[in-house]
PDB file of C-alpha atoms in Angstrom:
ATOM      1  CA  MET Y 234      82.133  21.949   3.585  1.00 37.00           C
ATOM      2  CA  LEU Y 235      83.974  20.241   6.446  1.00 41.00           C
ATOM      3  CA  ASP Y 236      87.511  19.072   5.810  1.00 44.00           C
ATOM      4  CA  VAL Y 237      87.522  15.667   7.532  1.00 42.00           C
ATOM      5  CA  ALA Y 238      91.315  15.451   7.137  1.00 47.00           C
ATOM      6  CA  ASP Y 239      91.639  18.320   9.640  1.00 55.00           C
ATOM      7  CA  PRO Y 240      91.591  16.771  13.160  1.00 59.00           C
ATOM      8  CA  SER Y 241      89.695  19.746  14.623  1.00 64.00           C
ATOM      9  CA  THR Y 242      87.047  19.529  11.934  1.00 76.00           C
ATOM     10  CA  ALA Y 243      86.787  15.767  12.336  1.00 86.00           C
ATOM     11  CA  ALA Y 244      86.307  16.296  16.080  1.00 91.00           C
ATOM     12  CA  LEU Y 245      83.178  18.355  15.340  1.00 92.00           C
ATOM     13  CA  ALA Y 246      81.599  15.256  13.791  1.00 91.00           C
ATOM     14  CA  GLU Y 247      82.140  13.073  16.880  1.00 94.00           C
ATOM     15  CA  PRO Y 248      78.947  12.108  18.757  1.00 96.00           C
ATOM     16  CA  PHE Y 249      80.045  13.700  22.039  1.00 97.00           C
ATOM     17  CA  THR Y 250      81.020  16.964  20.371  1.00 96.00           C
ATOM     18  CA  ARG Y 251      77.727  17.128  18.482  1.00 96.00           C
ATOM     19  CA  THR Y 252      75.875  16.577  21.775  1.00 97.00           C
ATOM     20  CA  LEU Y 253      77.865  19.339  23.478  1.00 97.00           C
ATOM     21  CA  VAL Y 254      77.178  21.765  20.621  1.00 96.00           C
ATOM     22  CA  ARG Y 255      73.443  20.956  20.731  1.00 96.00           C
ATOM     23  CA  LEU Y 256      73.428  21.557  24.484  1.00 96.00           C
ATOM     24  CA  LEU Y 257      75.262  24.867  24.161  1.00 96.00           C
ATOM     25  CA  ARG Y 258      72.993  26.059  21.368  1.00 95.00           C
ATOM     26  CA  ALA Y 259      69.980  25.182  23.538  1.00 95.00           C
ATOM     27  CA  GLN Y 260      71.345  27.563  26.209  1.00 93.00           C
ATOM     28  CA  ASP Y 261      71.235  30.450  23.706  1.00 90.00           C
ATOM     29  CA  THR Y 262      67.635  31.494  24.212  1.00 90.00           C
ATOM     30  CA  HIS Y 263      68.007  34.800  22.359  1.00 91.00           C
ATOM     31  CA  GLY Y 264      69.719  33.526  19.213  1.00 88.00           C
ATOM     32  CA  ALA Y 265      72.976  35.409  19.761  1.00 89.00           C
ATOM     33  CA  TRP Y 266      74.975  32.374  18.612  1.00 90.00           C
ATOM     34  CA  ASP Y 267      72.863  31.509  15.554  1.00 90.00           C
ATOM     35  CA  ALA Y 268      75.461  32.925  13.172  1.00 92.00           C
ATOM     36  CA  LYS Y 269      78.388  31.279  14.970  1.00 94.00           C
ATOM     37  CA  SER Y 270      79.906  28.066  13.688  1.00 93.00           C
ATOM     38  CA  ASP Y 271      80.157  25.019  15.936  1.00 94.00           C
ATOM     39  CA  ALA Y 272      83.917  25.586  16.234  1.00 93.00           C
ATOM     40  CA  GLU Y 273      83.325  29.168  17.424  1.00 94.00           C
ATOM     41  CA  ILE Y 274      80.843  27.974  20.037  1.00 95.00           C
ATOM     42  CA  LEU Y 275      83.348  25.410  21.332  1.00 95.00           C
ATOM     43  CA  LYS Y 276      86.281  27.854  21.279  1.00 94.00           C
ATOM     44  CA  PRO Y 277      86.046  28.696  25.024  1.00 94.00           C
ATOM     45  CA  PHE Y 278      86.667  24.988  25.775  1.00 96.00           C
ATOM     46  CA  VAL Y 279      90.068  25.190  24.035  1.00 94.00           C
ATOM     47  CA  VAL Y 280      92.781  26.458  26.375  1.00 91.00           C
ATOM     48  CA  THR Y 281      96.344  26.040  25.183  1.00 89.00           C
ATOM     49  CA  ARG Y 282      99.160  25.088  27.546  1.00 88.00           C
ATOM     50  CA  GLU Y 283     100.552  28.614  27.277  1.00 89.00           C
ATOM     51  CA  GLU Y 284      97.172  30.119  28.184  1.00 88.00           C
ATOM     52  CA  ARG Y 285      96.914  27.745  31.165  1.00 85.00           C
ATOM     53  CA  ARG Y 286     100.346  28.762  32.435  1.00 85.00           C
ATOM     54  CA  ALA Y 287      99.399  32.433  32.212  1.00 86.00           C
ATOM     55  CA  MET Y 288      96.222  31.965  34.269  1.00 81.00           C
ATOM     56  CA  PRO Y 289      96.393  32.814  37.961  1.00 77.00           C
ATOM     57  CA  ILE Y 290      95.206  30.015  40.207  1.00 71.00           C
ATOM     58  CA  ILE Y 291      94.491  32.245  43.169  1.00 75.00           C
ATOM     59  CA  GLY Y 292      90.991  33.574  43.564  1.00 71.00           C
ATOM     60  CA  ASP Y 293      87.508  32.365  42.857  1.00 80.00           C
ATOM     61  CA  PRO Y 294      86.968  30.358  39.677  1.00 84.00           C
ATOM     62  CA  ASP Y 295      85.371  32.361  36.900  1.00 86.00           C
ATOM     63  CA  PRO Y 296      81.606  31.667  36.648  1.00 89.00           C
ATOM     64  CA  ASP Y 297      82.048  31.076  32.901  1.00 92.00           C
ATOM     65  CA  VAL Y 298      84.543  28.291  33.628  1.00 90.00           C
ATOM     66  CA  LEU Y 299      82.171  26.699  36.139  1.00 92.00           C
ATOM     67  CA  TRP Y 300      79.408  26.888  33.517  1.00 95.00           C
ATOM     68  CA  ARG Y 301      81.639  25.192  30.922  1.00 95.00           C
ATOM     69  CA  ILE Y 302      82.433  22.388  33.389  1.00 95.00           C
ATOM     70  CA  GLU Y 303      78.710  21.943  34.012  1.00 95.00           C
ATOM     71  CA  MET Y 304      77.957  21.905  30.282  1.00 97.00           C
ATOM     72  CA  PHE Y 305      80.773  19.412  29.559  1.00 97.00           C
ATOM     73  CA  TYR Y 306      79.539  16.867  32.106  1.00 97.00           C
ATOM     74  CA  THR Y 307      75.885  17.485  31.258  1.00 97.00           C
ATOM     75  CA  ALA Y 308      76.804  16.618  27.662  1.00 98.00           C
ATOM     76  CA  VAL Y 309      78.478  13.438  28.967  1.00 98.00           C
ATOM     77  CA  GLY Y 310      75.205  12.559  30.693  1.00 97.00           C
ATOM     78  CA  LEU Y 311      73.141  13.322  27.596  1.00 97.00           C
ATOM     79  CA  GLN Y 312      75.411  11.197  25.412  1.00 97.00           C
ATOM     80  CA  VAL Y 313      75.218   8.347  27.954  1.00 97.00           C
ATOM     81  CA  GLU Y 314      71.435   8.599  27.835  1.00 97.00           C
ATOM     82  CA  SER Y 315      71.512   8.585  24.042  1.00 96.00           C
ATOM     83  CA  GLU Y 316      73.627   5.424  23.993  1.00 96.00           C
ATOM     84  CA  THR Y 317      72.019   3.491  26.861  1.00 96.00           C
ATOM     85  CA  GLY Y 318      68.505   4.847  27.275  1.00 95.00           C
ATOM     86  CA  VAL Y 319      69.300   5.580  30.938  1.00 96.00           C
ATOM     87  CA  MET Y 320      69.072   9.212  32.007  1.00 96.00           C
ATOM     88  CA  ALA Y 321      72.283  10.431  33.677  1.00 96.00           C
ATOM     89  CA  GLY Y 322      72.845  13.802  35.271  1.00 95.00           C
ATOM     90  CA  PRO Y 323      75.795  15.515  36.960  1.00 96.00           C
ATOM     91  CA  MET Y 324      76.031  16.943  40.457  1.00 96.00           C
ATOM     92  CA  THR Y 325      78.931  19.189  41.370  1.00 93.00           C
ATOM     93  CA  LYS Y 326      80.223  20.525  44.665  1.00 93.00           C
ATOM     94  CA  MET Y 327      82.930  23.137  44.217  1.00 89.00           C
ATOM     95  CA  SER Y 328      84.871  25.182  46.754  1.00 87.00           C
ATOM     96  CA  HIS Y 329      85.686  28.831  46.182  1.00 83.00           C
ATOM     97  CA  GLU Y 330      89.313  27.778  45.663  1.00 82.00           C
ATOM     98  CA  GLY Y 331      88.594  25.721  42.538  1.00 81.00           C
ATOM     99  CA  PHE Y 332      88.581  22.254  44.074  1.00 88.00           C
ATOM    100  CA  GLY Y 333      85.614  19.962  44.211  1.00 92.00           C
ATOM    101  CA  ARG Y 334      83.894  16.785  43.226  1.00 95.00           C
ATOM    102  CA  LEU Y 335      81.648  15.841  40.382  1.00 96.00           C
ATOM    103  CA  ILE Y 336      79.445  12.774  40.173  1.00 97.00           C
ATOM    104  CA  LEU Y 337      77.266  11.573  37.332  1.00 97.00           C
ATOM    105  CA  ILE Y 338      74.223   9.660  38.551  1.00 97.00           C
ATOM    106  CA  ALA Y 339      72.094   7.220  36.557  1.00 97.00           C
ATOM    107  CA  GLY Y 340      69.170   5.914  38.572  1.00 95.00           C
ATOM    108  CA  LYS Y 341      70.667   4.879  41.907  1.00 96.00           C
ATOM    109  CA  LEU Y 342      74.107   4.289  40.390  1.00 97.00           C
ATOM    110  CA  ILE Y 343      77.059   6.653  40.423  1.00 97.00           C
ATOM    111  CA  VAL Y 344      78.467   6.059  36.955  1.00 97.00           C
ATOM    112  CA  LEU Y 345      81.228   8.645  37.178  1.00 96.00           C
ATOM    113  CA  SER Y 346      83.028  10.163  40.135  1.00 96.00           C
ATOM    114  CA  ARG Y 347      85.722  12.793  39.625  1.00 95.00           C
ATOM    115  CA  HIS Y 348      87.724  14.972  41.933  1.00 94.00           C
ATOM    116  CA  LEU Y 349      88.179  18.326  40.252  1.00 92.00           C
ATOM    117  CA  ARG Y 350      91.148  20.501  40.998  1.00 88.00           C
ATOM    118  CA  ASP Y 351      92.547  23.595  39.434  1.00 84.00           C
ATOM    119  CA  VAL Y 352      89.244  24.287  37.683  1.00 87.00           C
ATOM    120  CA  HIS Y 353      90.530  27.761  36.852  1.00 84.00           C
ATOM    121  CA  ARG Y 354      92.404  26.060  34.031  1.00 87.00           C
ATOM    122  CA  PHE Y 355      89.628  23.811  32.739  1.00 90.00           C
ATOM    123  CA  GLY Y 356      89.931  23.327  29.024  1.00 92.00           C
ATOM    124  CA  PHE Y 357      91.448  21.191  26.318  1.00 94.00           C
ATOM    125  CA  ASP Y 358      94.437  21.638  24.029  1.00 93.00           C
ATOM    126  CA  ASP Y 359      92.233  21.439  20.934  1.00 93.00           C
ATOM    127  CA  LEU Y 360      88.858  20.218  19.725  1.00 95.00           C
ATOM    128  CA  SER Y 361      90.230  16.709  19.180  1.00 95.00           C
ATOM    129  CA  ALA Y 362      91.260  16.516  22.835  1.00 95.00           C
ATOM    130  CA  LEU Y 363      87.799  17.770  23.841  1.00 96.00           C
ATOM    131  CA  ALA Y 364      86.113  15.056  21.767  1.00 96.00           C
ATOM    132  CA  THR Y 365      88.469  12.351  23.037  1.00 96.00           C
ATOM    133  CA  GLU Y 366      88.028  13.291  26.687  1.00 97.00           C
ATOM    134  CA  GLY Y 367      84.246  13.473  26.381  1.00 97.00           C
ATOM    135  CA  ALA Y 368      84.106  10.094  24.626  1.00 97.00           C
ATOM    136  CA  LYS Y 369      86.334   8.594  27.331  1.00 97.00           C
ATOM    137  CA  TRP Y 370      83.976   9.653  30.135  1.00 97.00           C
ATOM    138  CA  VAL Y 371      80.931   8.520  28.161  1.00 98.00           C
ATOM    139  CA  ALA Y 372      82.513   5.086  27.663  1.00 97.00           C
ATOM    140  CA  LYS Y 373      83.356   4.763  31.371  1.00 97.00           C
ATOM    141  CA  ALA Y 374      79.833   5.725  32.423  1.00 97.00           C
ATOM    142  CA  ARG Y 375      78.297   3.390  29.831  1.00 97.00           C
ATOM    143  CA  ALA Y 376      80.472   0.528  31.133  1.00 97.00           C
ATOM    144  CA  GLU Y 377      79.197   1.123  34.675  1.00 97.00           C
ATOM    145  CA  ILE Y 378      75.604   1.068  33.474  1.00 97.00           C
ATOM    146  CA  GLU Y 379      76.221  -2.144  31.539  1.00 96.00           C
ATOM    147  CA  ALA Y 380      77.843  -3.719  34.624  1.00 96.00           C
ATOM    148  CA  HIS Y 381      74.962  -2.723  36.921  1.00 96.00           C
ATOM    149  CA  PRO Y 382      71.854  -2.298  34.725  1.00 95.00           C
ATOM    150  CA  ASP Y 383      69.301  -2.940  37.493  1.00 95.00           C
ATOM    151  CA  VAL Y 384      70.745  -0.240  39.746  1.00 96.00           C
ATOM    152  CA  ALA Y 385      71.034   2.227  36.873  1.00 95.00           C
ATOM    153  CA  ARG Y 386      67.424   1.675  35.875  1.00 93.00           C
ATOM    154  CA  ALA Y 387      66.089   1.798  39.446  1.00 87.00           C
TER     155      ALA Y 387
END
């Protein structure tokens, strides 16, 4: 049973985190993660400050990190769609040095625009930070859709 007093466990119950877990489990076409808990599946998204400091920033970003960035923002789009009924999807352009841009598009509206840098170190201090950051981007995108509903539904 989940201990809701534990912030990490409580983070697993947040709507964004549940969406991200569903998305990640959908990527597991062979069932390799069936026995893993949600926390274990989200573990690669948790990168402590010490781990970040130890990571080299020279060289190409790891494909696994790029995949996690894609999954994070795809989950933002899915949660936005769940809350607004407007489909939103990410587009990313990344250089080999770990710098780039990400946009989340809903209809003809850019609901989120982010410059990404230092993607080698993409991650969150803990599951609570992951849930908070995801919810923040969902709220910003939802606000854009609510401000410009005709463009988002075009």
